[in-house]
Tab-separated table of C-alpha atoms in Angstrom:
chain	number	residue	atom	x	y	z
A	1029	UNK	CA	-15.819	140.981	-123.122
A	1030	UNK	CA	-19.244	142.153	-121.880
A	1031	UNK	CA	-22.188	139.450	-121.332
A	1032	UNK	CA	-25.611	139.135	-122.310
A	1033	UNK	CA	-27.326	137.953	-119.561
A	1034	UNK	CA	-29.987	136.342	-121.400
A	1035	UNK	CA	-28.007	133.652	-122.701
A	1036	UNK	CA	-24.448	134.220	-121.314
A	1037	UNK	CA	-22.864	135.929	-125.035
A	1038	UNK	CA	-21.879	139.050	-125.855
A	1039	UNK	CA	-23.214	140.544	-128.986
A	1040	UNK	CA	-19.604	139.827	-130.291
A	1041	UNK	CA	-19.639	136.148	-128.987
A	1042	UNK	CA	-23.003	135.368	-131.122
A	1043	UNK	CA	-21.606	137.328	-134.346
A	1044	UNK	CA	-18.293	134.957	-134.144
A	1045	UNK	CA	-20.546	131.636	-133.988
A	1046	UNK	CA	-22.276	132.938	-136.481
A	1047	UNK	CA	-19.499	133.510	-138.588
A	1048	UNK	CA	-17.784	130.209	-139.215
A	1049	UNK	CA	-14.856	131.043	-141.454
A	1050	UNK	CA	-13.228	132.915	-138.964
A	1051	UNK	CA	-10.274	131.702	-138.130
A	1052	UNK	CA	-8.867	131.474	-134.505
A	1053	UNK	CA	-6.584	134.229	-134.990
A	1054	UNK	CA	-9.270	136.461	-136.589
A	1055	UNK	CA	-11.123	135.883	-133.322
A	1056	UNK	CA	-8.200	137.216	-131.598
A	1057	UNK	CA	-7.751	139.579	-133.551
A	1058	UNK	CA	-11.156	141.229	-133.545
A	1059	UNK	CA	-11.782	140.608	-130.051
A	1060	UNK	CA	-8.584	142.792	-129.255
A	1061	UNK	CA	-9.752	145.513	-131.721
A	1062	UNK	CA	-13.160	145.750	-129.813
A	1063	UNK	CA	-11.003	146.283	-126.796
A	1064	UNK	CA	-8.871	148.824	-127.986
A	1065	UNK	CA	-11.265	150.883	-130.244
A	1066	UNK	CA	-13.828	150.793	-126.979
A	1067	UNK	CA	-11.475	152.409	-124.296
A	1068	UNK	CA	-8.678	154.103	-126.842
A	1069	UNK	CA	-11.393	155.056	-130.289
A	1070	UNK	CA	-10.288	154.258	-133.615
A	1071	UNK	CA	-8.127	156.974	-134.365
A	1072	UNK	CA	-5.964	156.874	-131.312
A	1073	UNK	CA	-5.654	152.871	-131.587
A	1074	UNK	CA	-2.575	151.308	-133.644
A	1075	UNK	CA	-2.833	147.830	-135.297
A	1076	UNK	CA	0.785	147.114	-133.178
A	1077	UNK	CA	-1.462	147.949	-130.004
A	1078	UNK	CA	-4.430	145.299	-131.436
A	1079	UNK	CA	-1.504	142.544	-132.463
A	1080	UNK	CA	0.224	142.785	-128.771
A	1081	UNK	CA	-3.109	142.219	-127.557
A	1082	UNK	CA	-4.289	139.490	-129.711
A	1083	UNK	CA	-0.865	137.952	-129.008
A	1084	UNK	CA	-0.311	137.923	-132.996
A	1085	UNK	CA	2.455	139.548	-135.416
A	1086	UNK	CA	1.025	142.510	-136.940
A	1087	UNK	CA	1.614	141.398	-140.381
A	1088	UNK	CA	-0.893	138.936	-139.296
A	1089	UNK	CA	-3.645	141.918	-139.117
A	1090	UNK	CA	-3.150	142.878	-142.557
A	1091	UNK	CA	-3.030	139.239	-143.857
A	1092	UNK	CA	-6.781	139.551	-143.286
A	1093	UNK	CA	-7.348	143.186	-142.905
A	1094	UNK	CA	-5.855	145.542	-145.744
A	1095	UNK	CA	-5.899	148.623	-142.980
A	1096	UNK	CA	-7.048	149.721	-140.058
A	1097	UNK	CA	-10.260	150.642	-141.651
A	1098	UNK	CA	-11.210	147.444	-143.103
A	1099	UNK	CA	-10.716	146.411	-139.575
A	1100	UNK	CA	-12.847	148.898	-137.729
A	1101	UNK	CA	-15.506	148.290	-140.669
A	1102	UNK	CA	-15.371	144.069	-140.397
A	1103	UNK	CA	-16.612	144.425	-136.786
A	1104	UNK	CA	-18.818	147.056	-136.760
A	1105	UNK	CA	-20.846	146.230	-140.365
A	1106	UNK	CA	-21.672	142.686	-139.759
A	1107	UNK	CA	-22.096	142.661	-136.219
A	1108	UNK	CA	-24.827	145.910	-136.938
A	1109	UNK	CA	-26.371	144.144	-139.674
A	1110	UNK	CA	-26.649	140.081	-137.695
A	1111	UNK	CA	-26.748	140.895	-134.742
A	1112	UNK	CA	-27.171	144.320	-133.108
A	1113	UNK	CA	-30.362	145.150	-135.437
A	1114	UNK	CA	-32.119	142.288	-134.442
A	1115	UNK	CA	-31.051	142.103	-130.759
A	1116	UNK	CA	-31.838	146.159	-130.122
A	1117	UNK	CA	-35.310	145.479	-132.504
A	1118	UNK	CA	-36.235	142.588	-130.668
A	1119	UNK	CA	-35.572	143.315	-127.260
A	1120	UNK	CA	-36.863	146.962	-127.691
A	1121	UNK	CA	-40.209	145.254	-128.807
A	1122	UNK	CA	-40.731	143.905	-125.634
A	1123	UNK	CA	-41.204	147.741	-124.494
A	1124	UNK	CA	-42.740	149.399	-127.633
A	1125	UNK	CA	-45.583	146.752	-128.485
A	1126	UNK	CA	-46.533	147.109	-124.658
A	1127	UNK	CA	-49.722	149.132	-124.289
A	1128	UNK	CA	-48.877	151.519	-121.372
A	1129	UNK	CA	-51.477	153.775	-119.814
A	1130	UNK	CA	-48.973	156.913	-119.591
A	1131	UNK	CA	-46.239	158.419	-121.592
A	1132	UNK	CA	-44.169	158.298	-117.798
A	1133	UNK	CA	-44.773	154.420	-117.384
A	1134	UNK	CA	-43.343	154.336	-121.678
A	1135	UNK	CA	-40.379	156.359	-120.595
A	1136	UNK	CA	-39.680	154.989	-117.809
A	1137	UNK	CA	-39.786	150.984	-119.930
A	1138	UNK	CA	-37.445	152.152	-122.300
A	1139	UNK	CA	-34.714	153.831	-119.981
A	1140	UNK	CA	-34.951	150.680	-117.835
A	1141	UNK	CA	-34.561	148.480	-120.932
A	1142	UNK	CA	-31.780	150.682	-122.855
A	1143	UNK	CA	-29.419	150.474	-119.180
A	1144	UNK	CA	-29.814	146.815	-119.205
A	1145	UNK	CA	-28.759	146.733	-122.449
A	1146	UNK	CA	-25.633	148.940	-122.523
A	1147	UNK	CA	-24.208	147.081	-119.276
A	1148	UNK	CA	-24.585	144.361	-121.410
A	1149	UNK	CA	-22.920	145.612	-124.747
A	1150	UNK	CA	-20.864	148.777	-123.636
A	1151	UNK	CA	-17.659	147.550	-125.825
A	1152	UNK	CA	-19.480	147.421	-128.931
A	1153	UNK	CA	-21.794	151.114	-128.093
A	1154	UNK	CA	-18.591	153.018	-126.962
A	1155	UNK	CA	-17.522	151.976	-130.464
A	1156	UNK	CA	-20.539	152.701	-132.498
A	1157	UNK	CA	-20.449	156.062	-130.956
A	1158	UNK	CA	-17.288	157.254	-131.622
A	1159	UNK	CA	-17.121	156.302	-134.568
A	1160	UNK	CA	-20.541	155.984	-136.846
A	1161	UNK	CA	-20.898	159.559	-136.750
A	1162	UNK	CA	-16.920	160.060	-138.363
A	1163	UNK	CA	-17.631	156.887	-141.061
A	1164	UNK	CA	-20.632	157.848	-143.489
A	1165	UNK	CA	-20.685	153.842	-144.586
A	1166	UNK	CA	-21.456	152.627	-141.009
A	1167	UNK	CA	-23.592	155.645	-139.911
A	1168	UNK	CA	-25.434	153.989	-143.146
A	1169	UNK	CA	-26.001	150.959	-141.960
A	1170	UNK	CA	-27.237	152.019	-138.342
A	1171	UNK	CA	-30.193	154.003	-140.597
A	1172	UNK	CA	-31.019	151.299	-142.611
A	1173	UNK	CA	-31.007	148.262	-140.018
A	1174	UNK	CA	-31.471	149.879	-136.756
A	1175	UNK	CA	-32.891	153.545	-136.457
A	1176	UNK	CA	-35.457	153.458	-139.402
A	1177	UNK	CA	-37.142	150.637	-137.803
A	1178	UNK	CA	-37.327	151.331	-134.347
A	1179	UNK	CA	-38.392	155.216	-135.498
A	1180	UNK	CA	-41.629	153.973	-137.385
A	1181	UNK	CA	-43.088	152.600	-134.161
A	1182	UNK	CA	-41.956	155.755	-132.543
A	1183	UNK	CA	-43.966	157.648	-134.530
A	1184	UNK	CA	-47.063	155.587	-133.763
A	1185	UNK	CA	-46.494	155.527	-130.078
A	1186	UNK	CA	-45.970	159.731	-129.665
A	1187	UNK	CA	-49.353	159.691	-131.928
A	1188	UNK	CA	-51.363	157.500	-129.797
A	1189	UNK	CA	-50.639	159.661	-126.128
A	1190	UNK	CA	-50.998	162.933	-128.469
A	1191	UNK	CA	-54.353	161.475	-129.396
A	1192	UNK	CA	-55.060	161.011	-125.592
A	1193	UNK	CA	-53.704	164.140	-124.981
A	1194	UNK	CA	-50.860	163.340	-122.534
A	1195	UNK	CA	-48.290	164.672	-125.314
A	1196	UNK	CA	-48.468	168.483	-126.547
A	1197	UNK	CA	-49.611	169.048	-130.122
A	1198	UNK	CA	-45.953	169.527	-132.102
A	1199	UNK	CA	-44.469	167.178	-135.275
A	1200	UNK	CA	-43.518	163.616	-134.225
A	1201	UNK	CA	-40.177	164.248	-135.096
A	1202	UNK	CA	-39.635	167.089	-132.891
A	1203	UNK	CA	-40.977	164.596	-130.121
A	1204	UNK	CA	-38.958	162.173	-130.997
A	1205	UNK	CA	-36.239	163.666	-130.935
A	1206	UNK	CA	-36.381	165.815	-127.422
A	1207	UNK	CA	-36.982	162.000	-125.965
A	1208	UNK	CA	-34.162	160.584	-127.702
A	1209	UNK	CA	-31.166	163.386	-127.022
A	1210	UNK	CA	-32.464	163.270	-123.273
A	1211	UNK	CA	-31.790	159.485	-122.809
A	1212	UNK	CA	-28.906	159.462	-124.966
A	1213	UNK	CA	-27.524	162.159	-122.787
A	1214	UNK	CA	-28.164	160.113	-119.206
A	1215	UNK	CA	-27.142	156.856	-121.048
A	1216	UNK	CA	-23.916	158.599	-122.444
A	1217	UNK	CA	-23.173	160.289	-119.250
A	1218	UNK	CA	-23.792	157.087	-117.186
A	1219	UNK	CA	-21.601	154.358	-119.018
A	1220	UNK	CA	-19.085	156.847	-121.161
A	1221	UNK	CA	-18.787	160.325	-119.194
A	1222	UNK	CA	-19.075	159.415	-115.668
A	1223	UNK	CA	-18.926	155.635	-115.416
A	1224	UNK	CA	-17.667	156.040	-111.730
A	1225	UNK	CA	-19.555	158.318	-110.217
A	1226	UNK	CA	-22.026	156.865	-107.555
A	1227	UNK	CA	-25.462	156.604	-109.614
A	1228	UNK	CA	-28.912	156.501	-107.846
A	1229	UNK	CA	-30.031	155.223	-111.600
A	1230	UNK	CA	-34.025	154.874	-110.637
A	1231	UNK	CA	-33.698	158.279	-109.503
A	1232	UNK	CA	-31.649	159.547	-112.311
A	1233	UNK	CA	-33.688	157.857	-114.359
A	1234	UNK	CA	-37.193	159.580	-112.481
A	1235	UNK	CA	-35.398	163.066	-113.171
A	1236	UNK	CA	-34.617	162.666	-116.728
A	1237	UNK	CA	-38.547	161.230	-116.896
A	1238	UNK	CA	-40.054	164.715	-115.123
A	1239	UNK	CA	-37.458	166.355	-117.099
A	1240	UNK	CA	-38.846	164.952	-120.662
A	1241	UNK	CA	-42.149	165.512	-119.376
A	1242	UNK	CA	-41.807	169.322	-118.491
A	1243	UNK	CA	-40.837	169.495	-122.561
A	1244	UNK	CA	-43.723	167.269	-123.645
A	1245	UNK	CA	-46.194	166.784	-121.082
A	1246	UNK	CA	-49.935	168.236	-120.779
């Protein structure tokens, strides 16, 4: 399971102390899922697959877990709601309530900051990513606890440099989202598409900034 380096847990570590009725086996059992959903996605990944790794009978899966869905959906909902809200609102804080001088020092904050936290938490984004946008009830919850709050202080931030005039005049959505889709895309492409491909990531990282810029940029 991947680490956060701040304190040594993974994202899924710090939702299972959390959670206190869990028993050992429904560690196990979720733990395994994460595994499986991460590298095989939900619809290619059988609950035999999850109870060989979990070293469990898979009648023991759907003592706790009616289907495979209620699975996928006990890991993801709660884990969104505790723990990845907070941690990816938090930690992206650090970057967005930072006064920079230049939209290329802001963009070049937040692709540092996102990296650092997908080597951290790849299981658990490989998972959100395949699968929020197929499951309307999690792609729900990422809008309520995750991308409505980060997008507010968006907004202010593409205001501020349009104000100084170091972003072109064009809605704040439309800003928004040419920044977003061009990280996603080198984040995506980094740690999904091409995870072993030699990266130069600050210089990735400077191309995908000029390459935001030329769209933006005055």
């Amino acid at each position: 399971m991947t680490k956060n380096d701040t304190n040594g847990e993974s994202i899924f570590e710090l939702s299972v102390e959390e959670n206190k009725e869990l028993t050992q086996k429904q560690k196990q059992i979720l733990e395994a899922a994460i595994n499986i959903f991460a590298e095989k996605g939900y619809a290619a990944s059988s609950t035999s697959e999850i109870a060989k790794q979990a070293g469990v009978a898979e009648g023991t899966i759907f003592r706790h877990y009616k289907t495979k869905k209620d699975l996928l959906i006990s890991i993801v909902s709660p884990i969104m709601s505790r723990l990845v809200a907070p941690f990816v609102i938090n930690d992206f804080k650090k970057v967005l309530h930072t006064n920079y001088e230049t939209v290329e020092e802001l963009l070049r904050a937040i692709l540092f900051n996102r990296k650092a936290f997908a080597e951290k938490n790849l299981p658990i984004i490989k998972i959100m990513l395949q699968e929020i946008p197929f499951h309307p009830e999690l792609k729900e919850q990422f809008m309520k606890h995750v991308a409505s709050k980060v997008y507010t202080r968006l907004e202010d931030i593409v205001t501020h440099f349009q104000s100084q005039g170091q972003i072109i005049d064009m809605p704040t959505s439309s800003i928004i989202r040419l920044i977003a889709s061009s990280m996603i895309s080198y984040l995506v492409t980094r740690f999904i598409i091409m995870p072993e491909a030699d990266w130069d990531d600050e210089a990735e990282i400077e191309r995908t900034i000029q390459y935001v810029m030329g769209g933006i940029g005055k």
